[in-house]
PDB file of C-alpha atoms in Angstrom:
ATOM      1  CA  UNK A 961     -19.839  18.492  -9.577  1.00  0.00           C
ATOM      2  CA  UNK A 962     -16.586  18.733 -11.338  1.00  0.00           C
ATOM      3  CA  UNK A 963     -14.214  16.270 -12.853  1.00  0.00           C
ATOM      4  CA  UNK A 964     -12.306  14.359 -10.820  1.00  0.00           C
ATOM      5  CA  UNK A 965     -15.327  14.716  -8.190  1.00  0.00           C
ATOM      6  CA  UNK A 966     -18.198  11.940  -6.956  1.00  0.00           C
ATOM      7  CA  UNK A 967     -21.455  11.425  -4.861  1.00  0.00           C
ATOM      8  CA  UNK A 968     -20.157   9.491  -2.326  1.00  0.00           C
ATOM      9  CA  UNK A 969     -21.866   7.646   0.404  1.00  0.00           C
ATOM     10  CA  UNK A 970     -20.940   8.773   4.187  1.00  0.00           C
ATOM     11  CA  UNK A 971     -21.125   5.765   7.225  1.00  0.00           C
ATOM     12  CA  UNK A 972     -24.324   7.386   8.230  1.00  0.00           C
ATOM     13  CA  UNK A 973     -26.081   7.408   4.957  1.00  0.00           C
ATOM     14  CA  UNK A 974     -25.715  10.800   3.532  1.00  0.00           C
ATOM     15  CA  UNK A 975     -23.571  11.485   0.445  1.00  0.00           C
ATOM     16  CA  UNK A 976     -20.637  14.050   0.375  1.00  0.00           C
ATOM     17  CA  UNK A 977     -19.136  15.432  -2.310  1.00  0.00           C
ATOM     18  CA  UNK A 978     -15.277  14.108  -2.819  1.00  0.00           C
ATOM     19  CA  UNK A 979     -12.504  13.702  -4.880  1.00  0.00           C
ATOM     20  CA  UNK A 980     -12.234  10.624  -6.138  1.00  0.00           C
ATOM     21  CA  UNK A 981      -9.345   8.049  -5.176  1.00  0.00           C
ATOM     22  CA  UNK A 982      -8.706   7.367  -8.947  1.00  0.00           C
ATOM     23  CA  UNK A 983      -8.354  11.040 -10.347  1.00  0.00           C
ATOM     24  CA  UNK A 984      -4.867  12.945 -10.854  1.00  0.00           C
ATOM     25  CA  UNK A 985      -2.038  11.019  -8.724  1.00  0.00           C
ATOM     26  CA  UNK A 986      -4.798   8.531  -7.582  1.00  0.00           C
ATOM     27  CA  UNK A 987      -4.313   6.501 -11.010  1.00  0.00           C
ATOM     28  CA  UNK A 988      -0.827   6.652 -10.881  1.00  0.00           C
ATOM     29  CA  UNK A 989      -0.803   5.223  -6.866  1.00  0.00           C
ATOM     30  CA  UNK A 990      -3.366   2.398  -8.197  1.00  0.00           C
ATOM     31  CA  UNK A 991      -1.163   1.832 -10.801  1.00  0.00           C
ATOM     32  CA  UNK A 992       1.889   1.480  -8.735  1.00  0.00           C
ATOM     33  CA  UNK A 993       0.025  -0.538  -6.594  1.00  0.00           C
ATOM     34  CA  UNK A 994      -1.589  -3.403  -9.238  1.00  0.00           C
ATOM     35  CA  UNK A 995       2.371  -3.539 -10.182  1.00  0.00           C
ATOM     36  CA  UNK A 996       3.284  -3.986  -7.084  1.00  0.00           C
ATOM     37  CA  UNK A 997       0.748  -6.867  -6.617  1.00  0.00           C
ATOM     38  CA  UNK A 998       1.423  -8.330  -9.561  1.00  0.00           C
ATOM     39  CA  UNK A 999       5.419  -8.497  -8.787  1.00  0.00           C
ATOM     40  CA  UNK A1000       5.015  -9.443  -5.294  1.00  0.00           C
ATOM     41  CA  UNK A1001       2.787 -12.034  -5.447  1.00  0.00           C
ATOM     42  CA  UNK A1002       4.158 -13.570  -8.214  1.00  0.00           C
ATOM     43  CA  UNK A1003       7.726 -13.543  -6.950  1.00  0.00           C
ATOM     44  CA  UNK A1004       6.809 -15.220  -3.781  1.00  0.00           C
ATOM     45  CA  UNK A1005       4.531 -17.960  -5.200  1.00  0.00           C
ATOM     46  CA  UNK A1006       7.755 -19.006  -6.947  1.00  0.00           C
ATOM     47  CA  UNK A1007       9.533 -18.919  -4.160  1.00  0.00           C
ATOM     48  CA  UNK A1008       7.377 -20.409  -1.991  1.00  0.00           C
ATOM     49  CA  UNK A1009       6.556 -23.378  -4.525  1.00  0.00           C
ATOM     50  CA  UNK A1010      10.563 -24.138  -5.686  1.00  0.00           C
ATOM     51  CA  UNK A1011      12.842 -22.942  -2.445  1.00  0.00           C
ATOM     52  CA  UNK A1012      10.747 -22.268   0.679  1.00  0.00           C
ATOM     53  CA  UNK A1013      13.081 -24.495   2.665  1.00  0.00           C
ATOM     54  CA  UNK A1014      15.671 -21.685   2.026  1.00  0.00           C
ATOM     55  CA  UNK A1015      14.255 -18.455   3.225  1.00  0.00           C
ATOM     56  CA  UNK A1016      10.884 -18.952   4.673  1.00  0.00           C
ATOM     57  CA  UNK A1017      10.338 -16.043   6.470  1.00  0.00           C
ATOM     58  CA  UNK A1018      11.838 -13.741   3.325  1.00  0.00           C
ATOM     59  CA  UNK A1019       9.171 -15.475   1.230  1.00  0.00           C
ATOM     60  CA  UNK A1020       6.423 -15.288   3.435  1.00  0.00           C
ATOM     61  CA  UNK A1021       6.985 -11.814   4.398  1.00  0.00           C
ATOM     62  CA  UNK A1022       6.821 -11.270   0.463  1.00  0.00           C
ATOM     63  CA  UNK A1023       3.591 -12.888   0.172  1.00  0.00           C
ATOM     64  CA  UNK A1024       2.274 -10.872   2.893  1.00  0.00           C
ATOM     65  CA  UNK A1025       2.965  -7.780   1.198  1.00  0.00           C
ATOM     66  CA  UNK A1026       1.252  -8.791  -1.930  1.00  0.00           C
ATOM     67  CA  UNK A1027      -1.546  -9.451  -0.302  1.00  0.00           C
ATOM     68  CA  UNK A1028      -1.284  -6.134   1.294  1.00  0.00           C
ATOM     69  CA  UNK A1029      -0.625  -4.622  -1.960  1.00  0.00           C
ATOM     70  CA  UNK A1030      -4.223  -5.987  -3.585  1.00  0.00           C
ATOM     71  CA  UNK A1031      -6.198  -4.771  -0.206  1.00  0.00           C
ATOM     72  CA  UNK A1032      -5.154  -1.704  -1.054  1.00  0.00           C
ATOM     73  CA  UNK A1033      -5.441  -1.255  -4.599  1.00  0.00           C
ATOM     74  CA  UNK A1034      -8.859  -2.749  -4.047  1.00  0.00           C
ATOM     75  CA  UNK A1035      -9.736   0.167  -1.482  1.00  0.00           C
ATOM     76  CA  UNK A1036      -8.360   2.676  -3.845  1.00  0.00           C
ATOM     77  CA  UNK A1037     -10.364   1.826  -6.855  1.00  0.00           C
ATOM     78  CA  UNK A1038     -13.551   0.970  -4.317  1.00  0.00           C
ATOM     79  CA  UNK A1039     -13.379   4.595  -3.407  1.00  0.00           C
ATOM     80  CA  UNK A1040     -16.010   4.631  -0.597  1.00  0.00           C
ATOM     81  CA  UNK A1041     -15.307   6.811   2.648  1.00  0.00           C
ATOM     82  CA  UNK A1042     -15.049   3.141   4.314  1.00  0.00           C
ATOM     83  CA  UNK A1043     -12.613   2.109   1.522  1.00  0.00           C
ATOM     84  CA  UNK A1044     -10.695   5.242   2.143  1.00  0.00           C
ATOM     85  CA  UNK A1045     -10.378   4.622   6.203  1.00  0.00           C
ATOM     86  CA  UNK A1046      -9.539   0.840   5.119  1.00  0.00           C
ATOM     87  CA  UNK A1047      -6.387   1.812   3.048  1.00  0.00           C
ATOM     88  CA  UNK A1048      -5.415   4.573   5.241  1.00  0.00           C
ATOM     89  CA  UNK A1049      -4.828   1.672   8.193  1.00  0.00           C
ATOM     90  CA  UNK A1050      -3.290  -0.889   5.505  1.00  0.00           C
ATOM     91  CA  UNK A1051      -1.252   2.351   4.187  1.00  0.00           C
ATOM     92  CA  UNK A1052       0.096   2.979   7.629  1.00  0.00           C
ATOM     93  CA  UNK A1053       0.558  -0.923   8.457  1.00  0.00           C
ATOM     94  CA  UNK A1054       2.310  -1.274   5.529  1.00  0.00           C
ATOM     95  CA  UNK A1055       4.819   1.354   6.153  1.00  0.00           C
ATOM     96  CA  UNK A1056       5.238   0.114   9.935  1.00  0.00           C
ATOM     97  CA  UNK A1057       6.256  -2.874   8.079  1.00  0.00           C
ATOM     98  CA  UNK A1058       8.675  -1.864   5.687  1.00  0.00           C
ATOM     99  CA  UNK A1059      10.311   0.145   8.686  1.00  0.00           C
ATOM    100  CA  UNK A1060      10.178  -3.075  10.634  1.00  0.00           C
ATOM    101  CA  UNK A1061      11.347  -5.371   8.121  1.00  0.00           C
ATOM    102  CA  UNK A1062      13.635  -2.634   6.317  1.00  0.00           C
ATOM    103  CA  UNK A1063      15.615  -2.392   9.819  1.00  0.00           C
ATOM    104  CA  UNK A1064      15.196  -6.056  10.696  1.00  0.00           C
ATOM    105  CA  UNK A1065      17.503  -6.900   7.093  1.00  0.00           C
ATOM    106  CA  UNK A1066      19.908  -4.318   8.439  1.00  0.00           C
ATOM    107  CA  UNK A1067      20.534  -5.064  11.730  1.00  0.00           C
ATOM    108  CA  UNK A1068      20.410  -8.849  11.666  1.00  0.00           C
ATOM    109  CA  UNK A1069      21.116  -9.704   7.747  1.00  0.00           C
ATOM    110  CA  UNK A1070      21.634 -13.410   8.744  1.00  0.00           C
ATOM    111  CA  UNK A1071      17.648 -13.723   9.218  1.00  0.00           C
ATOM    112  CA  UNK A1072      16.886 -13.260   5.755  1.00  0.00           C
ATOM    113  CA  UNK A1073      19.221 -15.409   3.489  1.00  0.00           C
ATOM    114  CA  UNK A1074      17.154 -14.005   0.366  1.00  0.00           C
ATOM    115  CA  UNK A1075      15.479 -10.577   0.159  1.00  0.00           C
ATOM    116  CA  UNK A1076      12.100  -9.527   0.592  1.00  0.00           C
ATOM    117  CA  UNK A1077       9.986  -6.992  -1.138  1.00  0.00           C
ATOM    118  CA  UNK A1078      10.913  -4.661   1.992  1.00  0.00           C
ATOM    119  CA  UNK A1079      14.774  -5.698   2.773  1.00  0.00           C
ATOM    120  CA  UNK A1080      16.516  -2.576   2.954  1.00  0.00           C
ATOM    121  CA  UNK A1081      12.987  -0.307   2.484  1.00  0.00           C
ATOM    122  CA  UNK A1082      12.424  -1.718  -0.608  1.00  0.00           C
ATOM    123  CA  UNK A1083      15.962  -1.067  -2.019  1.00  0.00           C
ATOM    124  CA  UNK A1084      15.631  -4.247  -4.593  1.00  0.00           C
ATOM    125  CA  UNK A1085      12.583  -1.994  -5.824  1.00  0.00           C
ATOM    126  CA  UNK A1086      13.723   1.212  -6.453  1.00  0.00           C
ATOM    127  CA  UNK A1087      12.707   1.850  -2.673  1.00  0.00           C
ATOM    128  CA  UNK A1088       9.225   2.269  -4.269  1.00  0.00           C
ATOM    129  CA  UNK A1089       7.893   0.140  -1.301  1.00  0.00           C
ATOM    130  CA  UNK A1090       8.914   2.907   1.033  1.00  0.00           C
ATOM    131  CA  UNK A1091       7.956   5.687  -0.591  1.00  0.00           C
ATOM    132  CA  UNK A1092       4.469   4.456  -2.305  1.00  0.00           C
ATOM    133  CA  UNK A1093       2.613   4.586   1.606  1.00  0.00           C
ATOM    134  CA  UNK A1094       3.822   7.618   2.245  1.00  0.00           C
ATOM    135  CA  UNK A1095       2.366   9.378  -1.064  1.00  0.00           C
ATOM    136  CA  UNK A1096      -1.060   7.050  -0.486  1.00  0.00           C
ATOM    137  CA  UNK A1097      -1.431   8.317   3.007  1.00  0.00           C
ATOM    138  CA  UNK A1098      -0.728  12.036   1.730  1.00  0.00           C
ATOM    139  CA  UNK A1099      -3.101  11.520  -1.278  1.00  0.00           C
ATOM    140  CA  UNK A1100      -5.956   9.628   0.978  1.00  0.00           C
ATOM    141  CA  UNK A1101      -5.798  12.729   2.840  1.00  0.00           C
ATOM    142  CA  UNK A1102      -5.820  15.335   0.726  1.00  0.00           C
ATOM    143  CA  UNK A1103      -8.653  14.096  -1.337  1.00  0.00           C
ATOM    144  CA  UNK A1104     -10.957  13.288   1.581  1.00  0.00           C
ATOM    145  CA  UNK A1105     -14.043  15.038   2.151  1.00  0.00           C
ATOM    146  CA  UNK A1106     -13.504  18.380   2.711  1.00  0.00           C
ATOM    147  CA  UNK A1107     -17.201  19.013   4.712  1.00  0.00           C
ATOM    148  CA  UNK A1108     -15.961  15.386   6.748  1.00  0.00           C
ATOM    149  CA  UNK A1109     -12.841  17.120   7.390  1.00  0.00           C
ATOM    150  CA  UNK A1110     -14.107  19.977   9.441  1.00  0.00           C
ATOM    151  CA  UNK A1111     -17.046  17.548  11.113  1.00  0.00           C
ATOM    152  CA  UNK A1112     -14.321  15.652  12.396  1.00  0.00           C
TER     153      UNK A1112
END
């Protein structure tokens, strides 16, 4: 086994060799994701606790993606082929929600008197909450199982 490689247990009890989540651009993605947690969730328990009366879906929204920010950081520093499927559907929800959301602030700004952490795909953050599911998708695939790969 080389660096950067683990035994990892399969759904049907057998262990495959595979890269781990963590290694190479894996740390930085966990990384970008425990900041992201910490910023979102933070900036929308403020919210919610001074000014919810003045955006409360913007705030909510926020709060939402927080808490899809720590399912995923979670699942990326789990590691397990279960973890991996796990963040690969809260990678790809998460990106149908920044679409969603990104659009929704453009085409009817009036909904969302304060921004969220995906107005404008994440423009307020350096459009890193655009970008960061579609390099954790990309990763979570490259570094799955190569022997699962060809199984199916």
């Amino acid at each position: 086994m080389t660096s950067g490689e683990a035994e990892v247990a399969t759904g049907d009890g057998s262990t495959g060799r595979s890269r781990r989540l963590t290694s190479g651009p894996g740390t930085l993605l966990v990384w970008l994701y425990g900041v992201m947690v910490v910023g979102a969730v933070s900036r929308s328990a403020y919210q919610i606790a001074t000014e919810f009366d003045r955006a409360p879906l913007a705030y909510s929204l926020s709060a939402v993606a927080g808490v899809v920010y720590g399912f995923i950081t979670y699942t990326l520093v789990r590691g397990s082929e279960g973890a991996r499927r796990a963040a690969q559907v809260c990678c790809a929800a998460e990106l149908a929600g920044v679409l969603i959301v990104g659009t929704w602030t453009l085409i009817e700004p009036s909904a969302f008197p304060d921004a969220t952490v995906w107005s404008k795909y994440g423009m307020g953050y350096v459009f890193i909450p655009v970008l960061l599911p579609v390099s954790a998708l990309y990763w979570l695939r490259r570094s799955r199982d190569p022997e699962r790969s060809v199984r199916g």
